[in-house]
Tab-separated table of C-alpha atoms and ligand atoms in Angstrom:
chain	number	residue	atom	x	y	z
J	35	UNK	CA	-4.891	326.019	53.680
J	36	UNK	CA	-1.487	325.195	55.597
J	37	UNK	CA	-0.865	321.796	55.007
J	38	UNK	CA	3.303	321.778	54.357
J	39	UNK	CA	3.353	317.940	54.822
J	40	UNK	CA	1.493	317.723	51.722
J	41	UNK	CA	3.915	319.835	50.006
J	42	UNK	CA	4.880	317.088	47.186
J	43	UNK	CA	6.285	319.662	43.942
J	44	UNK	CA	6.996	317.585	41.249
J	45	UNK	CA	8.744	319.713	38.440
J	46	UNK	CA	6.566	320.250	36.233
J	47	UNK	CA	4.529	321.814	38.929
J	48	UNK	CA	6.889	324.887	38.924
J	49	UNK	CA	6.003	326.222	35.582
J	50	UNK	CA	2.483	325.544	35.825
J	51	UNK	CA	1.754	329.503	36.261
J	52	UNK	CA	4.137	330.944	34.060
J	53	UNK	CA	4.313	328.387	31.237
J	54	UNK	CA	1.117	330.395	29.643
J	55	UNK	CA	2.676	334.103	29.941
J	56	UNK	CA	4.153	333.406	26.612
J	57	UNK	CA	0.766	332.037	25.250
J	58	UNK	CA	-1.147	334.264	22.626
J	59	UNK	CA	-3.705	336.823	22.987
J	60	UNK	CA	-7.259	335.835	22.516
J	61	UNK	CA	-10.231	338.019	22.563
J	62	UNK	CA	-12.194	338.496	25.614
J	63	UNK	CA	-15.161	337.502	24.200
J	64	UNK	CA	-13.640	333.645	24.095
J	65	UNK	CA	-13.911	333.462	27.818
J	66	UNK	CA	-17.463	333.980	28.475
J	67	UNK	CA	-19.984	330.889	28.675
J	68	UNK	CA	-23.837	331.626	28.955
J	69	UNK	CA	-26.518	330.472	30.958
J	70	UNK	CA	-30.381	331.749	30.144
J	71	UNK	CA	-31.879	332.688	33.435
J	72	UNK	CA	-35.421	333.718	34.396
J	73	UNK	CA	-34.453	337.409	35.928
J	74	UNK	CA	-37.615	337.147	37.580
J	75	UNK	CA	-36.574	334.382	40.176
J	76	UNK	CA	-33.737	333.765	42.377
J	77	UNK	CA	-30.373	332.202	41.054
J	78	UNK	CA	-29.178	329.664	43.745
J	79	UNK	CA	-25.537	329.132	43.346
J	80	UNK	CA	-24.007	326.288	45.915
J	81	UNK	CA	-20.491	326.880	46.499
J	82	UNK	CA	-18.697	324.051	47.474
J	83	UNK	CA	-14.936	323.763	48.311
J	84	UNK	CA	-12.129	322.230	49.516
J	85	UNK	CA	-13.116	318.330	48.922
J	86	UNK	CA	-9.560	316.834	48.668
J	87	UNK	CA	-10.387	313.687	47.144
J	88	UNK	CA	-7.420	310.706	46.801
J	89	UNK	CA	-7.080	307.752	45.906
J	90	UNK	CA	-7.145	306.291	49.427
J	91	UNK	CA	-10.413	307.824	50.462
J	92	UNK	CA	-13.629	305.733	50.370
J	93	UNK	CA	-15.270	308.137	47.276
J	94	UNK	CA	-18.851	306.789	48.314
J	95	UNK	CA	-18.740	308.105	52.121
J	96	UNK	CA	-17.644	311.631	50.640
J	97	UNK	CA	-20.465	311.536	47.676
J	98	UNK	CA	-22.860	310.372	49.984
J	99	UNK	CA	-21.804	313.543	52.668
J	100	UNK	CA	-22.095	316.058	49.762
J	101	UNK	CA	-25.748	314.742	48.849
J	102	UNK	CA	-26.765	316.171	52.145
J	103	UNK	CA	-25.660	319.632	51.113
J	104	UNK	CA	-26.594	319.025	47.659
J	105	UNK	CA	-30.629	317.682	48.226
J	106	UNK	CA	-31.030	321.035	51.303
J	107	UNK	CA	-29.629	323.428	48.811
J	108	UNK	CA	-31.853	323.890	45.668
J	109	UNK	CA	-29.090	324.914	43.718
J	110	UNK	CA	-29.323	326.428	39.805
J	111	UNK	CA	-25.245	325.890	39.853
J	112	UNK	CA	-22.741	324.368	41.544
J	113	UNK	CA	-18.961	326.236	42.162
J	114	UNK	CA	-16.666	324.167	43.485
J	115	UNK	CA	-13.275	326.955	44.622
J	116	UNK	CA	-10.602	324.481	44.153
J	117	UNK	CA	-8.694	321.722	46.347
J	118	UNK	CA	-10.704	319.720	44.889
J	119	UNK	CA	-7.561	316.714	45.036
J	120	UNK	CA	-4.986	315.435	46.776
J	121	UNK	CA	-2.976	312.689	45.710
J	122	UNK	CA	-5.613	311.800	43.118
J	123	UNK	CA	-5.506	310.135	39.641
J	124	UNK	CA	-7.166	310.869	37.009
J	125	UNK	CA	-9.746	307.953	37.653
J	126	UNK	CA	-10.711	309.643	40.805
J	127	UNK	CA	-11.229	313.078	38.998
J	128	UNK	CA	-13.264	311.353	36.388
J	129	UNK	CA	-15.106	309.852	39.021
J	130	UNK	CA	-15.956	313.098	40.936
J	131	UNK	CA	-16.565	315.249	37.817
J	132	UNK	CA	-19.264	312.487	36.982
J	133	UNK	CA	-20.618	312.839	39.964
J	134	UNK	CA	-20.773	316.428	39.853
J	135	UNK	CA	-22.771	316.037	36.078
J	136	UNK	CA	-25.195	313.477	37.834
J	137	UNK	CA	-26.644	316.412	39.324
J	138	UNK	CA	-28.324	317.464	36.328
J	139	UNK	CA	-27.333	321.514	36.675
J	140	UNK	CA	-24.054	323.482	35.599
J	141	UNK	CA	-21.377	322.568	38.020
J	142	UNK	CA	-17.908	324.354	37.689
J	143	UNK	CA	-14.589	324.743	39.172
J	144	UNK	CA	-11.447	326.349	40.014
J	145	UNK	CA	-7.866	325.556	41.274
J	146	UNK	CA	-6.547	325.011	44.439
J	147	UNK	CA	-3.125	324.946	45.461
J	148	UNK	CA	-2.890	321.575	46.501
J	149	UNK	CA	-4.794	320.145	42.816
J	150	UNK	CA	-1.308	320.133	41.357
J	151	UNK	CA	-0.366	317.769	44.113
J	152	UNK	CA	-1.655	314.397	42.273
J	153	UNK	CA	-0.678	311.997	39.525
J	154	UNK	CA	-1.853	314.214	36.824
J	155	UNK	CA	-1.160	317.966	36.026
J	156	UNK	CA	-3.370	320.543	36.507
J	157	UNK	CA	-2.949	321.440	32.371
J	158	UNK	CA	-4.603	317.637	32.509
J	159	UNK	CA	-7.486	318.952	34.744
J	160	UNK	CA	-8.261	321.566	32.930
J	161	UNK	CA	-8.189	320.047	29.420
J	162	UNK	CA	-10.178	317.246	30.547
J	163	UNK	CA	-13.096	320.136	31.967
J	164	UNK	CA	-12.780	322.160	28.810
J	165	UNK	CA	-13.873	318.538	26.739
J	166	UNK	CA	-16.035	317.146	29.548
J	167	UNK	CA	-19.278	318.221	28.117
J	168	UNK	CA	-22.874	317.397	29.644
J	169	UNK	CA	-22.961	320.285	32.552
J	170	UNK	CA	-20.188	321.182	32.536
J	171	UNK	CA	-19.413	324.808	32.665
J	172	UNK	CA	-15.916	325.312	32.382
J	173	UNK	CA	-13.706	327.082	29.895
J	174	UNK	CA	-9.889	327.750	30.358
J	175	UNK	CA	-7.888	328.526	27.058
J	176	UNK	CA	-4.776	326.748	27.310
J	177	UNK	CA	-2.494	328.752	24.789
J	178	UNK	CA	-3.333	331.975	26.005
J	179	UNK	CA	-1.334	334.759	27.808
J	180	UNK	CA	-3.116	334.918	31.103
J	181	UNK	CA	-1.742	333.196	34.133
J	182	UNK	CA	-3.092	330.070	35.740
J	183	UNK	CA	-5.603	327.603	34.211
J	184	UNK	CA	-9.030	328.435	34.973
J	185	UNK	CA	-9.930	331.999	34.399
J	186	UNK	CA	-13.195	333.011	32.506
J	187	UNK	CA	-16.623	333.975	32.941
J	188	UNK	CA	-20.167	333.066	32.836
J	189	UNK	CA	-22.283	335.340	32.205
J	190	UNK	CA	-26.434	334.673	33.413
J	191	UNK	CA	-28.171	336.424	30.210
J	192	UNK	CA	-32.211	337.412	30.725
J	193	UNK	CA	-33.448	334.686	29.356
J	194	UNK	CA	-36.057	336.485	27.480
J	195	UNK	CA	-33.918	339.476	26.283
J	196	UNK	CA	-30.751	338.078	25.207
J	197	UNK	CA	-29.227	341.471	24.497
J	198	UNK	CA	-28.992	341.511	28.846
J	199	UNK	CA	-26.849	340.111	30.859
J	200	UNK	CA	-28.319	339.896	34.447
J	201	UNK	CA	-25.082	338.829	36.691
J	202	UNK	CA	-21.649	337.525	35.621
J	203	UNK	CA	-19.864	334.580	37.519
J	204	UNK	CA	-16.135	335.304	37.368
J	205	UNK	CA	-14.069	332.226	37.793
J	206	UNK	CA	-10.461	332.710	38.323
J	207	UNK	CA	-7.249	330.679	39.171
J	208	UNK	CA	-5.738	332.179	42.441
J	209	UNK	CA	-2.635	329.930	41.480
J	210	UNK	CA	-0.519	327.839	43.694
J	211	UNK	CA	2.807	328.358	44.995
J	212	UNK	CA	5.195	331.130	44.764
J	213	UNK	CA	8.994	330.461	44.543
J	214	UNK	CA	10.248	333.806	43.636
J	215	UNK	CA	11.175	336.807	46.999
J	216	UNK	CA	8.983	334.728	49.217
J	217	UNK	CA	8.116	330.777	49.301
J	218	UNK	CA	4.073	330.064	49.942
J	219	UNK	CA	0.948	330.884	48.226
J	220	UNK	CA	1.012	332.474	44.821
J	221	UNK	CA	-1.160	335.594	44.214
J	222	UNK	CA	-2.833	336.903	41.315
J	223	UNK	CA	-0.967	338.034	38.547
J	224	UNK	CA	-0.954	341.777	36.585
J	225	UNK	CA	-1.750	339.901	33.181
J	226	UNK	CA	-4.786	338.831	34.991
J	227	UNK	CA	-5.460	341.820	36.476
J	228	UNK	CA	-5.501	343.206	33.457
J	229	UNK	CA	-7.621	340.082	31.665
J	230	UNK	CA	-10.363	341.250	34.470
J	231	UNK	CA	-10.648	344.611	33.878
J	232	UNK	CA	-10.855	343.519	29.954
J	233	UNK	CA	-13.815	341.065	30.774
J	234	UNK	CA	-15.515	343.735	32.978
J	235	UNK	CA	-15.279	346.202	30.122
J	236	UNK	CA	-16.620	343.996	27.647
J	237	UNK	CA	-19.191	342.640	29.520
J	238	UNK	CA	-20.797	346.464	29.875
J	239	UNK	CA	-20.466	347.017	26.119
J	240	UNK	CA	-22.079	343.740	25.592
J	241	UNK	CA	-24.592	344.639	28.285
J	242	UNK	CA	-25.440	347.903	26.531
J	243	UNK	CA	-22.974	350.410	28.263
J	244	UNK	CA	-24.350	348.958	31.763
J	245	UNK	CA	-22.025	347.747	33.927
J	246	UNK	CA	-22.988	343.808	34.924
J	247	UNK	CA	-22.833	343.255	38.496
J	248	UNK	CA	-20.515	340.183	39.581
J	249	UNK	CA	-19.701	337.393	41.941
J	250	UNK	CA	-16.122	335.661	41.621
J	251	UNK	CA	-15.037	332.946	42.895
J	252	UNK	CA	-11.314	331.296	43.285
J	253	UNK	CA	-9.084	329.709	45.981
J	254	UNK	CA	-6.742	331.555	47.654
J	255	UNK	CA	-8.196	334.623	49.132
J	256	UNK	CA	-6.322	338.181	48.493
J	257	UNK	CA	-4.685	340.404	51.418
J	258	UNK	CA	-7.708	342.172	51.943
J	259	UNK	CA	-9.607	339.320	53.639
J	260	UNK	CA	-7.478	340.446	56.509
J	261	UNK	CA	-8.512	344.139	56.573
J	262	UNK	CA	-11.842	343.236	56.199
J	263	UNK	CA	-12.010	340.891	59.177
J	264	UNK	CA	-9.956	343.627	61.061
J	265	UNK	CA	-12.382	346.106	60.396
J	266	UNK	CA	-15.149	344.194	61.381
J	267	UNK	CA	-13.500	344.117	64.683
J	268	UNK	CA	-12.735	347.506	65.493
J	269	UNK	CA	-16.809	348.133	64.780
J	270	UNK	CA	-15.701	350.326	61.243
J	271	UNK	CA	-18.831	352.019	59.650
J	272	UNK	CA	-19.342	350.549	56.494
J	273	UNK	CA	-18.381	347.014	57.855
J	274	UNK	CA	-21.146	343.907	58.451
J	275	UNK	CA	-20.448	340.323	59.657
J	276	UNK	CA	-22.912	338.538	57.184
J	277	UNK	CA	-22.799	334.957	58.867
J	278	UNK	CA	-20.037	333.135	59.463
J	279	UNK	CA	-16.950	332.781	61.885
J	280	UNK	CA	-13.377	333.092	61.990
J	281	UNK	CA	-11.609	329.725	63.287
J	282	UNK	CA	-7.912	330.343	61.818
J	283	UNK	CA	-5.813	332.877	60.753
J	284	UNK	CA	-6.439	334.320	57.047
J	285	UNK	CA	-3.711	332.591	54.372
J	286	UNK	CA	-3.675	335.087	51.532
J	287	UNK	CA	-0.306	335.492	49.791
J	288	UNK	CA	2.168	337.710	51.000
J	289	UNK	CA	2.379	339.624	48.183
J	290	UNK	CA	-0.728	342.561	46.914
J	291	UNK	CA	-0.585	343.024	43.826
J	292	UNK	CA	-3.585	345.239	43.257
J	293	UNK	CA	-6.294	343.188	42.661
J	294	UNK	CA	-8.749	343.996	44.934
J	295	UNK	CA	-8.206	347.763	44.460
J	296	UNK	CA	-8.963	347.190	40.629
J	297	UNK	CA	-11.738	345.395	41.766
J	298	UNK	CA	-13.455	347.806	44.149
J	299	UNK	CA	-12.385	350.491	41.140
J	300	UNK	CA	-14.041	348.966	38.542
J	301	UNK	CA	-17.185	348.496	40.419
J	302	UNK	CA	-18.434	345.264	39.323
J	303	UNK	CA	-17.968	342.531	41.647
J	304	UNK	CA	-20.270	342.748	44.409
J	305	UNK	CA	-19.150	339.433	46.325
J	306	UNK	CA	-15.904	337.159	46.342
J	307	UNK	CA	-16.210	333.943	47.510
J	308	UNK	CA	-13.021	331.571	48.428
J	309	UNK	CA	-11.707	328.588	50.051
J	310	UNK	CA	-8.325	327.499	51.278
J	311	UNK	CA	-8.626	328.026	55.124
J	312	UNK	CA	-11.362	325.059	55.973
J	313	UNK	CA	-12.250	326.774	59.276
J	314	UNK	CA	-12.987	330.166	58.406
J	315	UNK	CA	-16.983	330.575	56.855
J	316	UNK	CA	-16.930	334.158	57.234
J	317	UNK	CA	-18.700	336.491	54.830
J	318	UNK	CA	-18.180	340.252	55.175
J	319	UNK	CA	-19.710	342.818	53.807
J	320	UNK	CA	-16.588	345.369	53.130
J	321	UNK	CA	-17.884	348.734	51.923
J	322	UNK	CA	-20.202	347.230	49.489
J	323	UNK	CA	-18.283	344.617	48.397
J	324	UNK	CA	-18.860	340.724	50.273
J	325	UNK	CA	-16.039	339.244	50.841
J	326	UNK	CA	-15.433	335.430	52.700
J	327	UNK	CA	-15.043	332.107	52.605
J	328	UNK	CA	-17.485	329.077	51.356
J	329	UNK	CA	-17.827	326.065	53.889
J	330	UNK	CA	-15.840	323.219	53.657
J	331	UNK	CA	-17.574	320.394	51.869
J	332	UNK	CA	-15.622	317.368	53.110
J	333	UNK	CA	-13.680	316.202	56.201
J	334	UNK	CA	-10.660	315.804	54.471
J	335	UNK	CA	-7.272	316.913	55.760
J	336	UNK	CA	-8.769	319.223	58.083
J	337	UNK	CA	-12.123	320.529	59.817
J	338	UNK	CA	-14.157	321.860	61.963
J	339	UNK	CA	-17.165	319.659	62.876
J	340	UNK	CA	-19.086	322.191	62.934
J	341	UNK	CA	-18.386	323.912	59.258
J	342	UNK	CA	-19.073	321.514	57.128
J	343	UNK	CA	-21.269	321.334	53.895
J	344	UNK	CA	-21.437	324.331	51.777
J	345	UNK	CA	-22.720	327.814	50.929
J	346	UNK	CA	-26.059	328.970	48.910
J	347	UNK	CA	-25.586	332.466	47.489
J	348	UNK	CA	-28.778	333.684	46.302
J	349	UNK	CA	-28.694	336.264	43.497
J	350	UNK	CA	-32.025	338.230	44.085
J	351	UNK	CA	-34.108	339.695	40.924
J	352	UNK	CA	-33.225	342.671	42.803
J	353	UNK	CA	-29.360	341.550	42.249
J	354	UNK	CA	-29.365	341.698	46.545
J	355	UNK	CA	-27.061	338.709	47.386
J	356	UNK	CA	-28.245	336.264	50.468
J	357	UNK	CA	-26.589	333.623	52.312
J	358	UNK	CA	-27.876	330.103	52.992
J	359	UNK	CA	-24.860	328.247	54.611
J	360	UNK	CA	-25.796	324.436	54.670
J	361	UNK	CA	-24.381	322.373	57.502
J	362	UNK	CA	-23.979	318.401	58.125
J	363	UNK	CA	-21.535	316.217	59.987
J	364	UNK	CA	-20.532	312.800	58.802
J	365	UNK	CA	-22.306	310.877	61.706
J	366	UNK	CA	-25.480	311.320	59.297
J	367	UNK	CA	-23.675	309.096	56.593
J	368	UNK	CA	-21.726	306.355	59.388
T	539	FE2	FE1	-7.843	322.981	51.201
């Protein structure tokens, strides 16, 4: 999302995506967390994004706003694709991340580009998720050689054959800001293109030698959001608007690096969900693969009245993906 005024970069900030390319390597096999799943029933995963909690905001109002979502949705999981702060301190983030874990179901996040704009540092965020505990599904490894500071998997294993893995939910750190040819959004780096491809690999082996269909979810949304929209347009076979509008232009980074071809190449990801623009809730269905934006979940910094709340994305038994989008407005908590 284009907020510049918010554009605080404290120092430290700057190596927060490179300081781990001289990490170590760890096996792929450390990234994956498991839930046990009946493979018989839906999997109802409420994406949520964009909350920007501070330290000025009245915590209660917001809380109370994301109940709404939270009671219509009927959610197994909760993603939350980053911005989840702005000018936050770490009391704040415990407070949210408790009330996340109230909810009694896994609850995860990623990175935005604006959660390294607050009194702590996102290596803080993401230690404090890896030791959090209770529902808490998160698991970045700090010393490794992968950029950013949420990447890994969970993997949704038949919970009566634990030698299958039904669906794998790739969480991954779209990064923040780039200060090298260009200045603005970063974009997603060839060590983690390369971490991917390991964890889709892997996954298959551990699957049996069948490849284990995905959803991912991060921030910042790759190039190809804007060829997908475009194709949609010009009526290109192949192309479906699944629900959703477009109510800004697409922020991806300026650079491609690739990803999304490796993705469509390696024929595992069947959806990718993101935030960062709050008034875009399109999902499209590009060739086979979904691609789109959640709904944002607050009214903070800015919004559409009318796209606010979140996103159910129901994993089938049939592994067919549907949409629920959940709307409120904040008159219902005034
Ligand atoms: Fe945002």
């Amino acid at each position: 999302m284009k907020t510049k005024n918010l554009l605080i970069l404290p120092l430290f900030a700057l190596c927060a995506t490179s300081c781990s390319l001289n990490g170590v390597a760890h096996d792929i096999s450390e990234y994956m967390l498991t839930i046990d799943v009946d493979v018989t029933k839906d999997f109802n995963i409420l994406q949520l994004t964009d909350i920007h909690l501070g330290d000025t905001d009245d915590l209660d109002l917001h809380f109370k706003f994301m109940d709404l979502t939270i009671k219509d949705a009927n959610a197994d999981m909760i993603v939350v694709t980053g911005d989840l702060f702005t000018f936050a301190s770490q009391a704040t983030a415990h407070r949210l991340f408790a009330y996340f874990d109230s909810k009694g179901i896994p609850w995860t996040v990623t990175f935005g580009n604006h959660d390294e704009q607050c009194m702590f540092s996102v290596e803080w965020l993401t230690s404090t998720l890896n030791n959090w505990g209770g529902n808490c599904k998160f698991k970045d490894i700090q010393d490794d050689n992968v950029t950013g500071n949420a990447n890994f998997a969970i993997n949704l294993r038949n919970k009566d054959d634990h030698t299958k893995i039904h669906e794998q939910i790739v969480i991954l750190d779209s990064n923040r800001y780039y200060f090298g040819s260009y200045f603005g959004y970063d974009y997603i780096k060839q060590d983690q293109i390369d971490w991917y491809e390991s964890l889709v690999k892997a996954t298959k082996a551990l699957n049996g030698g069948t490849t284990v269909e995905s959803l991912m979810f991060a921030h910042i949304p790759v190039p190809e959001i804007n060829d997908a929209y475009a194709a949609y347009e010009r009526g290109e076979t192949g192309v479906t608007l699944l629900h959703g509008t477009k109510g800004e232009k697409c922020c991806p980074p300026d650079v491609n690096s690739g990803f999304y071809d490796k993705i469509k190449g390696l024929n595992s990801t069947k959806g990718i969900y993101y935030g960062h623009d709050h008034k875009n809730d399109f999902i499209i269905d590009y060739h086979g693969i979904h691609i789109g934006y959640g709904i944002h979940s607050t009214d903070r910094v800015y919004y559409d009245e009318t796209k606010m709340g979140g996103l159910v994305i129901t994993v089938k038994p049939t592994h067919n993906i549907v949409y629920n989008p959940i709307r409120h407005t904040y008159k219902e908590v005034k």
